[in-house]
Amino acid sequence: QLQLVQSGGGLVRPGHSLRLSCAASGDSFATKYVGWFRQSPGKEREFVAYVSSTGLSTSYSNFVGGRFSVARDNAKNTVFLQMNSLKPEDTAIYYCATSNEATVDSSDYIDWGQGTQVTVSS
């Protein structure tokens, strides 16, 4: 089982950027897909992006629209979600999670980070 610790959330103005980090402890991290999800009050948790174990393959939800990018540094057991051109509707708690497969279904993810709040407001 992996432990995932997230950092990097906060309050930003519309149009600005944030980078979220997800640091893992455990030897098997480099073999896992890592996904990012988010959840707003009153809404279902939704898929944001994932990155393959090697970092060579990524996938994004349609709402990202080229604004976010996901990358990983396996030497540091860390995955990053760079979020640019943030909008108020991006306000949510963001979670990272690991999976053994390429999937957008949160039920296929095994280990989860604690979540980090992102608030986009002027």
Short mmCIF file of N, CA, C and O in Angstrom, two decimals:
data_model
loop_
_atom_site.label_atom_id
_atom_site.label_comp_id
_atom_site.label_asym_id
_atom_site.label_seq_id
_atom_site.Cartn_x
_atom_site.Cartn_y
_atom_site.Cartn_z
N GLN A 1 0.84 -1.19 0.00
CA GLN A 1 0.00 0.00 0.00
C GLN A 1 0.88 1.25 0.00
O GLN A 1 1.87 1.31 0.74
N LEU A 2 0.51 2.21 -0.83
CA LEU A 2 1.26 3.45 -0.91
C LEU A 2 0.59 4.53 -0.09
O LEU A 2 -0.63 4.62 -0.03
N GLN A 3 1.41 5.39 0.50
CA GLN A 3 0.89 6.59 1.15
C GLN A 3 1.17 7.78 0.25
O GLN A 3 2.31 7.97 -0.19
N LEU A 4 0.15 8.55 -0.01
CA LEU A 4 0.26 9.71 -0.89
C LEU A 4 0.02 10.98 -0.08
O LEU A 4 -1.00 11.09 0.61
N VAL A 5 0.94 11.92 -0.18
CA VAL A 5 0.83 13.19 0.54
C VAL A 5 0.81 14.32 -0.48
O VAL A 5 1.74 14.47 -1.27
N GLN A 6 -0.25 15.09 -0.43
CA GLN A 6 -0.44 16.17 -1.40
C GLN A 6 -0.04 17.52 -0.82
O GLN A 6 -0.11 17.76 0.38
N SER A 7 0.35 18.41 -1.72
CA SER A 7 0.66 19.78 -1.34
C SER A 7 0.42 20.69 -2.53
O SER A 7 0.25 20.22 -3.67
N GLY A 8 0.36 21.99 -2.26
CA GLY A 8 0.32 22.96 -3.34
C GLY A 8 -0.99 23.64 -3.61
O GLY A 8 -1.08 24.49 -4.49
N GLY A 9 -2.03 23.33 -2.86
CA GLY A 9 -3.30 24.01 -3.09
C GLY A 9 -3.28 25.43 -2.53
O GLY A 9 -2.28 25.90 -2.01
N GLY A 10 -4.41 26.12 -2.69
CA GLY A 10 -4.49 27.46 -2.15
C GLY A 10 -5.53 28.29 -2.85
O GLY A 10 -6.35 27.79 -3.62
N LEU A 11 -5.46 29.59 -2.60
CA LEU A 11 -6.38 30.57 -3.18
C LEU A 11 -5.66 31.36 -4.26
O LEU A 11 -4.57 31.91 -4.00
N VAL A 12 -6.24 31.38 -5.45
CA VAL A 12 -5.65 32.14 -6.55
C VAL A 12 -6.74 32.91 -7.27
O VAL A 12 -7.92 32.56 -7.20
N ARG A 13 -6.33 33.94 -7.99
CA ARG A 13 -7.26 34.73 -8.79
C ARG A 13 -7.49 34.05 -10.14
O ARG A 13 -6.61 33.32 -10.62
N PRO A 14 -8.62 34.29 -10.74
CA PRO A 14 -8.88 33.74 -12.08
C PRO A 14 -7.76 34.11 -13.05
O PRO A 14 -7.27 35.25 -13.04
N GLY A 15 -7.39 33.14 -13.88
CA GLY A 15 -6.34 33.36 -14.86
C GLY A 15 -4.94 33.02 -14.36
O GLY A 15 -4.00 32.94 -15.17
N HIS A 16 -4.82 32.81 -13.07
CA HIS A 16 -3.51 32.49 -12.50
C HIS A 16 -3.28 30.99 -12.46
O HIS A 16 -4.13 30.22 -12.92
N SER A 17 -2.11 30.59 -11.91
CA SER A 17 -1.69 29.19 -11.97
C SER A 17 -1.42 28.64 -10.58
O SER A 17 -1.14 29.38 -9.63
N LEU A 18 -1.51 27.32 -10.50
CA LEU A 18 -1.11 26.57 -9.31
C LEU A 18 -0.48 25.27 -9.75
O LEU A 18 -0.85 24.73 -10.81
N ARG A 19 0.43 24.76 -8.94
CA ARG A 19 0.98 23.42 -9.19
C ARG A 19 0.74 22.57 -7.96
O ARG A 19 1.17 22.94 -6.86
N LEU A 20 0.06 21.48 -8.16
CA LEU A 20 -0.18 20.52 -7.09
C LEU A 20 0.86 19.41 -7.17
O LEU A 20 1.26 19.00 -8.26
N SER A 21 1.26 18.92 -5.99
CA SER A 21 2.21 17.82 -5.91
C SER A 21 1.59 16.65 -5.15
O SER A 21 0.76 16.85 -4.27
N CYS A 22 2.02 15.49 -5.52
CA CYS A 22 1.56 14.25 -4.89
C CYS A 22 2.80 13.38 -4.68
O CYS A 22 3.34 12.84 -5.66
N ALA A 23 3.24 13.29 -3.44
CA ALA A 23 4.46 12.55 -3.11
C ALA A 23 4.09 11.22 -2.48
O ALA A 23 3.26 11.17 -1.57
N ALA A 24 4.75 10.17 -2.95
CA ALA A 24 4.41 8.83 -2.49
C ALA A 24 5.54 8.19 -1.71
O ALA A 24 6.72 8.44 -1.99
N SER A 25 5.17 7.39 -0.76
CA SER A 25 6.14 6.55 -0.08
C SER A 25 5.84 5.11 -0.46
O SER A 25 4.70 4.70 -0.49
N GLY A 26 6.88 4.37 -0.79
CA GLY A 26 6.68 2.99 -1.22
C GLY A 26 7.44 2.71 -2.50
O GLY A 26 7.60 3.59 -3.34
N ASP A 27 7.86 1.46 -2.66
CA ASP A 27 8.71 1.09 -3.78
C ASP A 27 7.96 0.91 -5.09
O ASP A 27 8.57 0.95 -6.16
N SER A 28 6.68 0.70 -5.02
CA SER A 28 5.95 0.35 -6.24
C SER A 28 5.36 1.55 -6.97
O SER A 28 4.70 1.40 -7.98
N PHE A 29 5.62 2.75 -6.48
CA PHE A 29 4.99 3.94 -7.07
C PHE A 29 5.28 4.06 -8.55
O PHE A 29 4.42 4.42 -9.34
N ALA A 30 6.52 3.76 -8.93
CA ALA A 30 6.93 3.94 -10.32
C ALA A 30 6.24 2.96 -11.26
O ALA A 30 6.34 3.11 -12.48
N THR A 31 5.53 1.99 -10.74
CA THR A 31 4.82 1.03 -11.58
C THR A 31 3.34 1.39 -11.75
O THR A 31 2.62 0.70 -12.47
N LYS A 32 2.91 2.43 -11.09
CA LYS A 32 1.48 2.78 -11.04
C LYS A 32 1.12 3.93 -11.97
O LYS A 32 1.92 4.84 -12.19
N TYR A 33 -0.10 3.87 -12.50
CA TYR A 33 -0.70 5.07 -13.06
C TYR A 33 -1.07 5.97 -11.88
O TYR A 33 -1.42 5.49 -10.80
N VAL A 34 -1.02 7.26 -12.11
CA VAL A 34 -1.46 8.21 -11.10
C VAL A 34 -2.51 9.14 -11.71
O VAL A 34 -2.27 9.73 -12.77
N GLY A 35 -3.64 9.21 -11.06
CA GLY A 35 -4.72 10.05 -11.54
C GLY A 35 -4.98 11.21 -10.60
O GLY A 35 -4.62 11.17 -9.42
N TRP A 36 -5.58 12.24 -11.16
CA TRP A 36 -6.04 13.38 -10.38
C TRP A 36 -7.56 13.47 -10.55
O TRP A 36 -8.08 13.37 -11.67
N PHE A 37 -8.22 13.69 -9.44
CA PHE A 37 -9.67 13.87 -9.41
C PHE A 37 -9.99 15.12 -8.63
O PHE A 37 -9.14 15.63 -7.90
N ARG A 38 -11.21 15.61 -8.78
CA ARG A 38 -11.61 16.76 -7.98
C ARG A 38 -13.07 16.61 -7.58
O ARG A 38 -13.85 15.93 -8.26
N GLN A 39 -13.41 17.28 -6.49
CA GLN A 39 -14.78 17.24 -6.02
C GLN A 39 -15.17 18.59 -5.46
O GLN A 39 -14.49 19.13 -4.58
N SER A 40 -16.27 19.12 -5.98
CA SER A 40 -16.82 20.37 -5.49
C SER A 40 -18.01 20.06 -4.59
O SER A 40 -18.62 18.99 -4.72
N PRO A 41 -18.37 20.99 -3.70
CA PRO A 41 -19.52 20.74 -2.81
C PRO A 41 -20.78 20.41 -3.59
O PRO A 41 -21.12 21.11 -4.55
N GLY A 42 -21.42 19.34 -3.23
CA GLY A 42 -22.67 18.95 -3.87
C GLY A 42 -22.51 18.24 -5.19
O GLY A 42 -23.51 17.93 -5.86
N LYS A 43 -21.27 18.00 -5.60
CA LYS A 43 -21.03 17.34 -6.89
C LYS A 43 -20.31 16.02 -6.69
O LYS A 43 -19.65 15.79 -5.68
N GLU A 44 -20.43 15.18 -7.70
CA GLU A 44 -19.69 13.92 -7.70
C GLU A 44 -18.20 14.18 -7.93
O GLU A 44 -17.82 15.18 -8.55
N ARG A 45 -17.38 13.26 -7.43
CA ARG A 45 -15.95 13.35 -7.72
C ARG A 45 -15.76 13.11 -9.22
O ARG A 45 -16.35 12.18 -9.79
N GLU A 46 -14.94 13.93 -9.86
CA GLU A 46 -14.75 13.81 -11.31
C GLU A 46 -13.29 13.68 -11.67
O GLU A 46 -12.40 14.21 -11.01
N PHE A 47 -13.07 12.96 -12.76
CA PHE A 47 -11.72 12.73 -13.28
C PHE A 47 -11.17 14.02 -13.85
O PHE A 47 -11.87 14.77 -14.55
N VAL A 48 -9.89 14.26 -13.58
CA VAL A 48 -9.19 15.42 -14.14
C VAL A 48 -8.15 14.98 -15.16
O VAL A 48 -8.16 15.42 -16.32
N ALA A 49 -7.25 14.09 -14.74
CA ALA A 49 -6.14 13.66 -15.61
C ALA A 49 -5.49 12.43 -15.02
O ALA A 49 -5.65 12.13 -13.83
N TYR A 50 -4.74 11.72 -15.88
CA TYR A 50 -3.86 10.69 -15.34
C TYR A 50 -2.57 10.66 -16.14
O TYR A 50 -2.49 11.17 -17.28
N VAL A 51 -1.56 10.05 -15.54
CA VAL A 51 -0.26 9.87 -16.19
C VAL A 51 0.14 8.41 -16.00
O VAL A 51 -0.11 7.81 -14.96
N SER A 52 0.75 7.85 -17.03
CA SER A 52 1.17 6.46 -16.97
C SER A 52 2.37 6.30 -16.06
O SER A 52 2.99 7.28 -15.62
N SER A 53 2.74 5.07 -15.80
CA SER A 53 3.85 4.79 -14.88
C SER A 53 5.16 5.39 -15.37
O SER A 53 5.98 5.85 -14.58
N THR A 54 5.35 5.42 -16.68
CA THR A 54 6.60 5.97 -17.23
C THR A 54 6.52 7.47 -17.45
O THR A 54 7.54 8.11 -17.68
N GLY A 55 5.31 8.00 -17.40
CA GLY A 55 5.13 9.42 -17.68
C GLY A 55 4.96 9.74 -19.15
O GLY A 55 4.74 10.90 -19.52
N LEU A 56 5.02 8.73 -20.01
CA LEU A 56 4.97 8.97 -21.44
C LEU A 56 3.55 9.10 -21.98
O LEU A 56 3.35 9.60 -23.09
N SER A 57 2.58 8.65 -21.20
CA SER A 57 1.19 8.70 -21.65
C SER A 57 0.36 9.46 -20.63
O SER A 57 0.48 9.25 -19.43
N THR A 58 -0.47 10.38 -21.14
CA THR A 58 -1.35 11.15 -20.27
C THR A 58 -2.74 11.21 -20.88
O THR A 58 -2.93 10.98 -22.08
N SER A 59 -3.71 11.54 -20.04
CA SER A 59 -5.07 11.70 -20.51
C SER A 59 -5.73 12.78 -19.66
O SER A 59 -5.44 12.89 -18.47
N TYR A 60 -6.60 13.56 -20.29
CA TYR A 60 -7.23 14.68 -19.60
C TYR A 60 -8.73 14.67 -19.87
O TYR A 60 -9.20 14.28 -20.94
N SER A 61 -9.46 15.17 -18.89
CA SER A 61 -10.88 15.36 -19.09
C SER A 61 -11.10 16.53 -20.04
O SER A 61 -10.25 17.41 -20.17
N ASN A 62 -12.24 16.52 -20.72
CA ASN A 62 -12.51 17.55 -21.73
C ASN A 62 -12.49 18.96 -21.15
O ASN A 62 -12.06 19.92 -21.83
N PHE A 63 -12.93 19.12 -19.92
CA PHE A 63 -13.03 20.46 -19.37
C PHE A 63 -11.65 21.10 -19.16
O PHE A 63 -11.55 22.32 -19.03
N VAL A 64 -10.60 20.30 -19.15
CA VAL A 64 -9.25 20.85 -18.97
C VAL A 64 -8.90 21.80 -20.10
O VAL A 64 -8.29 22.85 -19.89
N GLY A 65 -9.26 21.43 -21.32
CA GLY A 65 -9.09 22.32 -22.46
C GLY A 65 -7.67 22.83 -22.66
O GLY A 65 -7.46 23.99 -23.05
N GLY A 66 -6.68 21.98 -22.37
CA GLY A 66 -5.30 22.37 -22.60
C GLY A 66 -4.70 23.22 -21.51
O GLY A 66 -3.56 23.68 -21.61
N ARG A 67 -5.44 23.47 -20.44
CA ARG A 67 -4.96 24.36 -19.38
C ARG A 67 -4.10 23.64 -18.33
O ARG A 67 -3.29 24.27 -17.65
N PHE A 68 -4.30 22.35 -18.16
CA PHE A 68 -3.58 21.58 -17.14
C PHE A 68 -2.59 20.63 -17.80
O PHE A 68 -2.81 20.18 -18.94
N SER A 69 -1.54 20.29 -17.06
CA SER A 69 -0.63 19.24 -17.52
C SER A 69 -0.19 18.41 -16.32
O SER A 69 0.05 18.95 -15.25
N VAL A 70 -0.08 17.12 -16.55
CA VAL A 70 0.33 16.20 -15.50
C VAL A 70 1.67 15.59 -15.88
O VAL A 70 1.91 15.26 -17.05
N ALA A 71 2.55 15.48 -14.91
CA ALA A 71 3.88 14.93 -15.15
C ALA A 71 4.35 14.24 -13.87
O ALA A 71 3.77 14.43 -12.80
N ARG A 72 5.39 13.44 -14.01
CA ARG A 72 5.89 12.74 -12.83
C ARG A 72 7.41 12.69 -12.84
O ARG A 72 8.04 12.73 -13.91
N ASP A 73 7.95 12.58 -11.64
CA ASP A 73 9.39 12.38 -11.44
C ASP A 73 9.53 11.14 -10.58
O ASP A 73 9.42 11.20 -9.35
N ASN A 74 9.76 10.01 -11.21
CA ASN A 74 9.80 8.75 -10.47
C ASN A 74 11.02 8.67 -9.54
O ASN A 74 11.00 7.94 -8.55
N ALA A 75 12.05 9.41 -9.86
CA ALA A 75 13.23 9.42 -8.98
C ALA A 75 12.88 10.05 -7.63
O ALA A 75 13.51 9.74 -6.61
N LYS A 76 11.87 10.91 -7.64
CA LYS A 76 11.44 11.58 -6.42
C LYS A 76 10.07 11.08 -5.96
O LYS A 76 9.48 11.65 -5.02
N ASN A 77 9.56 10.04 -6.63
CA ASN A 77 8.26 9.48 -6.25
C ASN A 77 7.18 10.55 -6.17
O ASN A 77 6.35 10.56 -5.25
N THR A 78 7.16 11.43 -7.15
CA THR A 78 6.24 12.57 -7.09
C THR A 78 5.56 12.78 -8.44
O THR A 78 6.20 12.63 -9.50
N VAL A 79 4.30 13.12 -8.39
CA VAL A 79 3.53 13.50 -9.57
C VAL A 79 3.04 14.92 -9.37
O VAL A 79 2.70 15.33 -8.26
N PHE A 80 3.00 15.67 -10.47
CA PHE A 80 2.62 17.07 -10.43
C PHE A 80 1.41 17.31 -11.34
O PHE A 80 1.27 16.69 -12.39
N LEU A 81 0.57 18.22 -10.92
CA LEU A 81 -0.51 18.71 -11.76
C LEU A 81 -0.36 20.22 -11.88
O LEU A 81 -0.58 20.95 -10.91
N GLN A 82 0.09 20.66 -13.03
CA GLN A 82 0.24 22.09 -13.31
C GLN A 82 -1.08 22.61 -13.86
O GLN A 82 -1.57 22.10 -14.87
N MET A 83 -1.63 23.59 -13.21
CA MET A 83 -2.92 24.14 -13.61
C MET A 83 -2.75 25.60 -13.97
O MET A 83 -2.38 26.41 -13.11
N ASN A 84 -2.99 25.93 -15.22
CA ASN A 84 -2.87 27.30 -15.71
C ASN A 84 -4.25 27.85 -16.09
O ASN A 84 -5.21 27.09 -16.25
N SER A 85 -4.33 29.15 -16.24
CA SER A 85 -5.57 29.82 -16.65
C SER A 85 -6.76 29.33 -15.82
O SER A 85 -7.82 28.97 -16.35
N LEU A 86 -6.58 29.33 -14.52
CA LEU A 86 -7.62 28.79 -13.64
C LEU A 86 -8.88 29.63 -13.69
O LEU A 86 -8.84 30.86 -13.86
N LYS A 87 -10.01 28.94 -13.54
CA LYS A 87 -11.32 29.57 -13.59
C LYS A 87 -12.03 29.34 -12.25
O LYS A 87 -11.72 28.36 -11.55
N PRO A 88 -12.98 30.15 -11.90
CA PRO A 88 -13.73 29.92 -10.65
C PRO A 88 -14.35 28.53 -10.59
O PRO A 88 -14.42 27.94 -9.51
N GLU A 89 -14.76 27.99 -11.71
CA GLU A 89 -15.37 26.65 -11.73
C GLU A 89 -14.36 25.53 -11.48
O GLU A 89 -14.75 24.38 -11.33
N ASP A 90 -13.07 25.88 -11.42
CA ASP A 90 -12.06 24.89 -11.05
C ASP A 90 -11.95 24.74 -9.52
O ASP A 90 -11.20 23.87 -9.04
N THR A 91 -12.66 25.56 -8.80
CA THR A 91 -12.64 25.47 -7.35
C THR A 91 -13.16 24.11 -6.89
O THR A 91 -14.26 23.70 -7.26
N ALA A 92 -12.34 23.41 -6.11
CA ALA A 92 -12.68 22.05 -5.67
C ALA A 92 -11.58 21.54 -4.75
O ALA A 92 -10.52 22.16 -4.63
N ILE A 93 -11.84 20.40 -4.16
CA ILE A 93 -10.78 19.65 -3.49
C ILE A 93 -10.20 18.70 -4.53
O ILE A 93 -10.95 17.96 -5.18
N TYR A 94 -8.91 18.72 -4.68
CA TYR A 94 -8.23 17.89 -5.67
C TYR A 94 -7.54 16.73 -4.96
O TYR A 94 -6.89 16.91 -3.93
N TYR A 95 -7.67 15.56 -5.56
CA TYR A 95 -7.09 14.33 -5.01
C TYR A 95 -6.21 13.65 -6.04
O TYR A 95 -6.55 13.61 -7.22
N CYS A 96 -5.10 13.09 -5.57
CA CYS A 96 -4.33 12.19 -6.41
C CYS A 96 -4.57 10.76 -5.93
O CYS A 96 -4.95 10.53 -4.77
N ALA A 97 -4.37 9.81 -6.84
CA ALA A 97 -4.64 8.41 -6.52
C ALA A 97 -3.86 7.53 -7.47
O ALA A 97 -3.51 7.95 -8.59
N THR A 98 -3.62 6.29 -7.07
CA THR A 98 -2.87 5.36 -7.91
C THR A 98 -3.76 4.23 -8.42
O THR A 98 -4.72 3.83 -7.76
N SER A 99 -3.40 3.75 -9.58
CA SER A 99 -4.12 2.65 -10.21
C SER A 99 -3.15 1.73 -10.92
O SER A 99 -2.04 2.14 -11.27
N ASN A 100 -3.60 0.51 -11.18
CA ASN A 100 -2.80 -0.44 -11.95
C ASN A 100 -3.12 -0.39 -13.44
O ASN A 100 -2.55 -1.17 -14.22
N GLU A 101 -4.04 0.50 -13.82
CA GLU A 101 -4.45 0.54 -15.22
C GLU A 101 -4.77 1.96 -15.63
O GLU A 101 -4.95 2.84 -14.78
N ALA A 102 -4.84 2.17 -16.93
CA ALA A 102 -5.24 3.46 -17.47
C ALA A 102 -6.76 3.56 -17.39
O ALA A 102 -7.47 2.88 -18.13
N THR A 103 -7.26 4.39 -16.51
CA THR A 103 -8.69 4.45 -16.28
C THR A 103 -9.11 5.82 -15.77
O THR A 103 -8.33 6.49 -15.09
N VAL A 104 -10.33 6.22 -16.11
CA VAL A 104 -10.88 7.48 -15.61
C VAL A 104 -11.89 7.22 -14.49
O VAL A 104 -12.48 8.15 -13.96
N ASP A 105 -12.09 5.95 -14.15
CA ASP A 105 -13.08 5.56 -13.15
C ASP A 105 -12.44 5.57 -11.76
O ASP A 105 -11.51 4.80 -11.50
N SER A 106 -12.94 6.40 -10.89
CA SER A 106 -12.34 6.53 -9.57
C SER A 106 -12.38 5.23 -8.77
O SER A 106 -11.53 5.01 -7.90
N SER A 107 -13.33 4.36 -9.07
CA SER A 107 -13.42 3.09 -8.34
C SER A 107 -12.27 2.15 -8.65
O SER A 107 -12.05 1.17 -7.94
N ASP A 108 -11.54 2.42 -9.72
CA ASP A 108 -10.38 1.60 -10.08
C ASP A 108 -9.09 2.08 -9.42
O ASP A 108 -8.05 1.46 -9.60
N TYR A 109 -9.17 3.17 -8.68
CA TYR A 109 -7.99 3.71 -8.01
C TYR A 109 -7.91 3.18 -6.59
O TYR A 109 -8.93 3.00 -5.92
N ILE A 110 -6.69 2.93 -6.16
CA ILE A 110 -6.47 2.15 -4.95
C ILE A 110 -6.09 3.03 -3.77
O ILE A 110 -6.77 3.06 -2.76
N ASP A 111 -4.98 3.71 -3.89
CA ASP A 111 -4.46 4.54 -2.81
C ASP A 111 -4.76 6.00 -3.14
O ASP A 111 -4.56 6.44 -4.27
N TRP A 112 -5.18 6.76 -2.14
CA TRP A 112 -5.60 8.14 -2.35
C TRP A 112 -4.83 9.08 -1.44
O TRP A 112 -4.51 8.75 -0.29
N GLY A 113 -4.57 10.27 -1.98
CA GLY A 113 -4.02 11.33 -1.16
C GLY A 113 -5.10 11.94 -0.28
O GLY A 113 -6.29 11.61 -0.41
N GLN A 114 -4.68 12.85 0.58
CA GLN A 114 -5.61 13.42 1.56
C GLN A 114 -6.49 14.53 0.98
O GLN A 114 -7.44 14.96 1.62
N GLY A 115 -6.16 14.96 -0.22
CA GLY A 115 -6.93 16.03 -0.84
C GLY A 115 -6.33 17.40 -0.50
O GLY A 115 -5.78 17.59 0.59
N THR A 116 -6.43 18.32 -1.44
CA THR A 116 -5.96 19.67 -1.22
C THR A 116 -6.96 20.65 -1.85
O THR A 116 -7.43 20.44 -2.97
N GLN A 117 -7.26 21.70 -1.12
CA GLN A 117 -8.27 22.67 -1.57
C GLN A 117 -7.66 23.64 -2.57
O GLN A 117 -6.60 24.21 -2.33
N VAL A 118 -8.35 23.80 -3.68
CA VAL A 118 -8.02 24.83 -4.66
C VAL A 118 -9.22 25.76 -4.76
O VAL A 118 -10.33 25.31 -5.05
N THR A 119 -8.98 27.03 -4.53
CA THR A 119 -10.04 28.02 -4.62
C THR A 119 -9.62 29.10 -5.60
O THR A 119 -8.55 29.69 -5.46
N VAL A 120 -10.46 29.32 -6.60
CA VAL A 120 -10.19 30.33 -7.62
C VAL A 120 -11.24 31.43 -7.47
O VAL A 120 -12.43 31.20 -7.73
N SER A 121 -10.80 32.59 -7.06
CA SER A 121 -11.73 33.66 -6.78
C SER A 121 -11.03 35.00 -6.87
O SER A 121 -9.85 35.12 -6.53
N SER A 122 -11.78 35.99 -7.31
CA SER A 122 -11.22 37.33 -7.34
C SER A 122 -11.51 38.08 -6.05
O SER A 122 -11.08 39.23 -5.88
#
